[in-house]
């Protein structure tokens, strides 16, 4: 990748145009491809047939080279190109203007040597050649592209088949010549969308060239074709056509070059974009702040340093960055949470005399708000004397505490701002977060009363809160209210409902929601499966949970630690340790480091089953994969050894625990008491305390027995 600043100063002079290096693709042999039908309603057939007449005298005609292939080579979208005209064509044919157009067409054709005879005696074959010839004659005689277009549409109806691509290309040239570019674009778009074969554009280029009469018209048509391919996201084809234009000494407009540049940068084809800039400069198009800003935006997506260097290098070439160019970099830095650097750029801009607008200041304010630095955000606002707008208030409220959110919301009202959906959703979410559903509902009422329509996020926050409160009836009512408001629930909404029903043990309802979710076109995600698996495990449906886990894998999802932990926990509680261990091992194979919770789930199962040898082997394996056991995991294993009377093994674990800086607690003491009771030791509580004190002393921790027992029984909070 070229470094942006060096490209401007040095590399632009050295770049070899790849367009110039490529051999132009050979045009395909012309074949008649049928154009999609522009058929009209079969009203007033007599009026149609009276358009042209001929007697036995020969009319101007010639054998078309490509006529033989027209019947079998079609490209069609099945949609009319001019639906606004065609839908009402039966009415149009009855109107006086149509009759006038017909008379003009007949008159022109007579003057150009076409034989227009008696009524119903028309025998001329409207093949491709004759249609093109008539289109030429009509436009040359009248300079009226609309009249030619009328014949173009009518002739397709009359012959009962689609126009060939050559006829369409001729019509495009006539429309451009007659300043009907919007209709020409319609035809170009239809050609492109009707056939997406890789080589099709070569055929279109060839026929457009063969049917043109003026170079300036051909240049406009080729520009239309390139623009169409850009808009269809076929940038490579657009580039190839532009290359062939250059070979014909035809050039794209500045507007088209900018569009192509944006498309290349949007797809991160930076090398090709710089080559296009070089070519633009050879055509006399000067670099400007707009073009460089496009590159700055592209580099900002992956390399903000290059973007910043490019911005700084602009001045060396007489191009001074404007506030838009700076905003691109500042916004990128804010999204990367490089807020101090973004702020320093604001000060640098003021020193350079560049006026800051609300957009760039709001970006920095939003950045500070997102990291919870509300005071710093307000300082920026005050320093640059920016009056908060609705967007700024949204930023200030986004990560604030409830009290601050409520204050800011009221301040908006006092300053005359009308809160939008985001403002209302933020304050509703703040009340939902603290469980004040009544207050949240009050603000929903205010929102509706002020005419602001709630969003999917608004409803989802309320639904989730009611689900957590166990009020599934109200949650379900809000869900149906969403549907009546034509809002489509997303996966988060469905997950909230599924979780609510799962926690209440209403698994049939949870799976009903899952079914509704799928029928609504919303695919379940990993969170959905986690909720269902956890709910099934909790209710003892371990086999069903395992089935869902397998389905998760079949659908190509990547289970997370929560998924594995739920399945391991369920299988362990069921006593299926082999499969639980297999799932744990599979988790490790997926380069997903098991956490303490997932390991505790499996260890707990082994310990409850008194399979301590396997439990300890698993524990050592966990240490090998880099697990840092916590107090809960140590106590699980210690309790397991104590329950089978292996006090020496339990003591070794306490010693390992202390070496890692983790001190025993009440649970550790109770485990030792339980172990000594199993061994019928007198005064098991004192014995447990003495044993733990002894272990602590070996590690240099001196405590009195009585104090130690007291500290265990009454830990300092």
Short mmCIF file of C-alpha atoms in Angstrom, two decimals, residues 205-457:
data_model
loop_
_atom_site.label_atom_id
_atom_site.label_comp_id
_atom_site.label_asym_id
_atom_site.label_seq_id
_atom_site.Cartn_x
_atom_site.Cartn_y
_atom_site.Cartn_z
CA UNK A 205 -19.73 -1.42 -25.59
CA UNK A 206 -19.25 -2.74 -29.10
CA UNK A 207 -22.83 -2.18 -30.20
CA UNK A 208 -23.00 1.27 -28.58
CA UNK A 209 -19.90 2.17 -30.57
CA UNK A 210 -21.28 0.76 -33.82
CA UNK A 211 -24.61 2.58 -33.48
CA UNK A 212 -23.23 6.01 -32.56
CA UNK A 213 -23.08 8.97 -34.95
CA UNK A 214 -21.50 11.66 -32.74
CA UNK A 215 -18.47 11.24 -30.50
CA UNK A 216 -19.78 13.65 -27.89
CA UNK A 217 -22.97 11.59 -27.59
CA UNK A 218 -20.98 8.35 -27.36
CA UNK A 219 -18.90 9.86 -24.54
CA UNK A 220 -22.04 10.75 -22.58
CA UNK A 221 -23.52 7.27 -23.13
CA UNK A 222 -20.32 5.56 -22.00
CA UNK A 223 -20.32 7.78 -18.89
CA UNK A 224 -23.88 6.63 -18.19
CA UNK A 225 -22.81 3.00 -18.57
CA UNK A 226 -19.86 3.40 -16.17
CA UNK A 227 -22.04 5.20 -13.64
CA UNK A 228 -24.63 2.44 -13.83
CA UNK A 229 -22.07 -0.28 -13.15
CA UNK A 230 -20.75 1.72 -10.18
CA UNK A 231 -24.23 1.97 -8.72
CA UNK A 232 -24.69 -1.77 -9.23
CA UNK A 233 -21.49 -2.35 -7.19
CA UNK A 234 -19.68 -3.75 -10.21
CA UNK A 235 -16.61 -1.54 -9.82
CA UNK A 236 -14.25 -3.80 -11.75
CA UNK A 237 -16.49 -3.67 -14.82
CA UNK A 238 -16.78 0.11 -14.46
CA UNK A 239 -12.96 0.37 -14.42
CA UNK A 240 -12.64 -1.81 -17.50
CA UNK A 241 -15.12 0.32 -19.44
CA UNK A 242 -13.29 3.50 -18.38
CA UNK A 243 -10.06 1.94 -19.63
CA UNK A 244 -11.61 1.21 -23.03
CA UNK A 245 -12.99 4.75 -23.14
CA UNK A 246 -9.43 6.02 -22.82
CA UNK A 247 -8.37 3.85 -25.76
CA UNK A 248 -11.05 5.61 -27.82
CA UNK A 249 -9.85 8.99 -26.50
CA UNK A 250 -13.10 9.41 -24.56
CA UNK A 251 -12.96 10.54 -20.96
CA UNK A 252 -15.19 10.36 -17.88
CA UNK A 253 -16.57 13.53 -16.35
CA UNK A 254 -15.20 14.91 -13.08
CA UNK A 255 -18.39 13.84 -11.34
CA UNK A 256 -18.02 10.29 -12.65
CA UNK A 257 -14.34 10.16 -11.65
CA UNK A 258 -15.33 11.16 -8.12
CA UNK A 259 -18.03 8.49 -8.04
CA UNK A 260 -15.58 5.85 -9.25
CA UNK A 261 -13.01 7.07 -6.72
CA UNK A 262 -15.53 6.76 -3.88
CA UNK A 263 -16.46 3.25 -5.02
CA UNK A 264 -12.82 2.13 -5.13
CA UNK A 265 -12.08 3.61 -1.72
CA UNK A 266 -15.27 2.15 -0.31
CA UNK A 267 -14.03 -1.31 -1.28
CA UNK A 268 -10.53 -0.48 0.07
CA UNK A 269 -8.89 -0.68 -3.38
CA UNK A 270 -6.46 2.08 -2.48
CA UNK A 271 -3.82 1.30 -5.11
CA UNK A 272 -6.34 1.51 -7.94
CA UNK A 273 -7.77 4.67 -6.41
CA UNK A 274 -4.36 6.39 -6.44
CA UNK A 275 -3.82 5.32 -10.05
CA UNK A 276 -7.18 6.83 -10.93
CA UNK A 277 -6.11 10.09 -9.25
CA UNK A 278 -2.95 10.12 -11.35
CA UNK A 279 -4.99 9.62 -14.50
CA UNK A 280 -7.37 12.39 -13.46
CA UNK A 281 -4.39 14.72 -13.07
CA UNK A 282 -3.16 13.88 -16.59
CA UNK A 283 -6.61 14.94 -17.81
CA UNK A 284 -6.17 18.30 -16.15
CA UNK A 285 -8.28 17.58 -13.08
CA UNK A 286 -6.46 19.13 -10.13
CA UNK A 287 -6.26 17.55 -6.72
CA UNK A 288 -8.55 19.29 -4.26
CA UNK A 289 -9.57 19.01 -0.63
CA UNK A 290 -12.63 16.93 -1.55
CA UNK A 291 -10.57 14.23 -3.30
CA UNK A 292 -7.98 14.06 -0.53
CA UNK A 293 -10.75 13.92 2.08
CA UNK A 294 -12.05 10.79 0.39
CA UNK A 295 -8.62 9.17 0.88
CA UNK A 296 -8.42 10.39 4.47
CA UNK A 297 -11.79 8.72 5.16
CA UNK A 298 -10.60 5.47 3.56
CA UNK A 299 -7.32 5.39 5.50
CA UNK A 300 -9.11 6.25 8.75
CA UNK A 301 -10.96 2.94 8.63
CA UNK A 302 -7.78 0.93 9.10
CA UNK A 303 -4.79 3.21 9.48
CA UNK A 304 -5.50 6.50 11.22
CA UNK A 305 -1.78 7.36 11.26
CA UNK A 306 -1.65 7.36 7.46
CA UNK A 307 -4.84 9.41 7.39
CA UNK A 308 -3.29 12.01 9.71
CA UNK A 309 -0.02 12.13 7.71
CA UNK A 310 -1.99 12.61 4.50
CA UNK A 311 -3.90 15.49 6.07
CA UNK A 312 -0.65 17.15 7.15
CA UNK A 313 0.97 16.68 3.72
CA UNK A 314 -1.91 18.44 1.94
CA UNK A 315 -0.45 21.87 2.75
CA UNK A 316 2.79 21.12 0.88
CA UNK A 317 0.84 21.00 -2.35
CA UNK A 318 -1.22 24.07 -1.80
CA UNK A 319 -4.29 22.21 -0.54
CA UNK A 320 -5.49 23.29 2.87
CA UNK A 321 -7.62 20.83 4.86
CA UNK A 322 -11.03 22.11 5.83
CA UNK A 323 -13.14 21.27 8.86
CA UNK A 324 -14.57 18.22 7.03
CA UNK A 325 -11.12 16.67 6.57
CA UNK A 326 -10.26 17.26 10.23
CA UNK A 327 -13.65 15.89 11.33
CA UNK A 328 -12.96 12.58 9.58
CA UNK A 329 -9.75 12.06 11.56
CA UNK A 330 -11.17 13.35 14.85
CA UNK A 331 -14.24 11.12 14.57
CA UNK A 332 -12.02 8.11 13.90
CA UNK A 333 -9.85 8.91 16.93
CA UNK A 334 -12.93 9.26 19.12
CA UNK A 335 -14.19 5.85 18.01
CA UNK A 336 -10.79 4.44 18.95
CA UNK A 337 -11.09 6.24 22.33
CA UNK A 338 -7.97 8.31 21.60
CA UNK A 339 -9.77 11.25 23.12
CA UNK A 340 -6.80 13.30 24.34
CA UNK A 341 -5.36 13.29 20.84
CA UNK A 342 -8.72 14.19 19.33
CA UNK A 343 -9.03 17.09 21.78
CA UNK A 344 -5.55 18.35 20.93
CA UNK A 345 -6.54 18.50 17.26
CA UNK A 346 -9.45 20.77 18.18
CA UNK A 347 -7.05 23.20 19.84
CA UNK A 348 -4.66 22.95 16.89
CA UNK A 349 -7.50 23.84 14.50
CA UNK A 350 -8.35 26.96 16.48
CA UNK A 351 -4.69 28.00 16.38
CA UNK A 352 -4.73 27.61 12.58
CA UNK A 353 -7.82 29.79 12.38
CA UNK A 354 -10.14 26.99 11.25
CA UNK A 355 -13.67 27.52 12.51
CA UNK A 356 -14.97 24.50 14.37
CA UNK A 357 -18.52 23.41 13.64
CA UNK A 358 -20.95 21.57 15.90
CA UNK A 359 -20.25 18.23 14.20
CA UNK A 360 -16.56 17.98 15.12
CA UNK A 361 -17.10 19.26 18.68
CA UNK A 362 -20.03 16.87 19.16
CA UNK A 363 -17.84 13.95 18.05
CA UNK A 364 -15.36 14.66 20.85
CA UNK A 365 -18.14 15.25 23.39
CA UNK A 366 -19.74 11.94 22.38
CA UNK A 367 -16.38 10.17 22.77
CA UNK A 368 -15.92 11.41 26.35
CA UNK A 369 -19.52 10.49 27.20
CA UNK A 370 -19.05 6.94 25.94
CA UNK A 371 -16.13 6.38 28.33
CA UNK A 372 -18.05 7.90 31.22
CA UNK A 373 -16.13 11.19 31.42
CA UNK A 374 -19.16 13.43 31.59
CA UNK A 375 -17.37 16.33 33.30
CA UNK A 376 -14.71 16.43 30.58
CA UNK A 377 -17.43 16.42 27.92
CA UNK A 378 -19.15 19.40 29.56
CA UNK A 379 -15.81 21.22 29.82
CA UNK A 380 -15.30 20.80 26.05
CA UNK A 381 -18.79 22.17 25.43
CA UNK A 382 -18.17 25.21 27.59
CA UNK A 383 -14.68 25.92 26.27
CA UNK A 384 -15.77 25.91 22.63
CA UNK A 385 -19.02 27.68 23.51
CA UNK A 386 -21.21 25.07 21.84
CA UNK A 387 -24.88 25.19 22.74
CA UNK A 388 -26.02 21.59 23.23
CA UNK A 389 -28.40 20.22 20.64
CA UNK A 390 -30.48 17.06 20.70
CA UNK A 391 -27.51 14.95 19.53
CA UNK A 392 -25.27 16.37 22.27
CA UNK A 393 -27.92 15.71 24.90
CA UNK A 394 -28.17 12.11 23.65
CA UNK A 395 -24.42 11.77 24.14
CA UNK A 396 -24.48 13.33 27.60
CA UNK A 397 -27.32 11.08 28.70
CA UNK A 398 -26.00 7.86 27.16
CA UNK A 399 -23.68 6.71 29.95
CA UNK A 400 -24.84 8.89 32.81
CA UNK A 401 -26.39 7.91 36.10
CA UNK A 402 -30.13 8.16 36.57
CA UNK A 403 -30.00 11.45 38.47
CA UNK A 404 -27.89 13.04 35.72
CA UNK A 405 -30.09 11.64 32.96
CA UNK A 406 -33.23 13.04 34.60
CA UNK A 407 -31.56 16.44 35.11
CA UNK A 408 -30.39 16.64 31.49
CA UNK A 409 -33.80 15.54 30.19
CA UNK A 410 -35.53 18.29 32.17
CA UNK A 411 -32.92 20.81 31.06
CA UNK A 412 -33.72 19.99 27.45
CA UNK A 413 -37.35 20.86 28.07
CA UNK A 414 -36.43 24.12 29.78
CA UNK A 415 -34.24 25.17 26.84
CA UNK A 416 -37.05 24.45 24.40
CA UNK A 417 -35.61 21.31 22.82
CA UNK A 418 -38.08 18.58 21.90
CA UNK A 419 -36.71 15.21 23.05
CA UNK A 420 -36.48 12.63 20.28
CA UNK A 421 -36.87 8.86 20.43
CA UNK A 422 -33.27 8.38 21.59
CA UNK A 423 -33.71 10.86 24.48
CA UNK A 424 -36.88 9.17 25.68
CA UNK A 425 -35.41 5.69 25.23
CA UNK A 426 -32.34 6.69 27.27
CA UNK A 427 -34.34 7.92 30.27
CA UNK A 428 -36.71 4.93 30.05
CA UNK A 429 -33.68 2.63 29.99
CA UNK A 430 -32.17 4.40 33.00
CA UNK A 431 -35.29 3.78 35.08
CA UNK A 432 -35.47 0.19 33.83
CA UNK A 433 -31.87 -0.35 34.92
CA UNK A 434 -32.72 0.51 38.53
CA UNK A 435 -35.94 -1.50 38.39
CA UNK A 436 -38.30 1.49 38.56
CA UNK A 437 -40.72 0.19 35.95
CA UNK A 438 -43.50 2.52 37.06
CA UNK A 439 -41.43 5.62 36.32
CA UNK A 440 -40.23 4.12 33.04
CA UNK A 441 -43.83 3.58 32.00
CA UNK A 442 -44.66 7.18 32.88
CA UNK A 443 -42.03 8.40 30.44
CA UNK A 444 -43.38 6.02 27.80
CA UNK A 445 -46.72 7.76 28.26
CA UNK A 446 -45.10 11.19 27.89
CA UNK A 447 -43.32 9.95 24.79
CA UNK A 448 -46.55 8.83 23.16
CA UNK A 449 -48.38 11.99 24.22
CA UNK A 450 -45.71 14.17 22.59
CA UNK A 451 -46.11 12.28 19.33
CA UNK A 452 -42.74 10.50 19.43
CA UNK A 453 -43.04 6.92 18.23
CA UNK A 454 -41.20 4.36 20.42
CA UNK A 455 -38.57 2.27 18.71
CA UNK A 456 -37.80 -1.44 18.94
CA UNK A 457 -35.14 -0.58 21.54
#
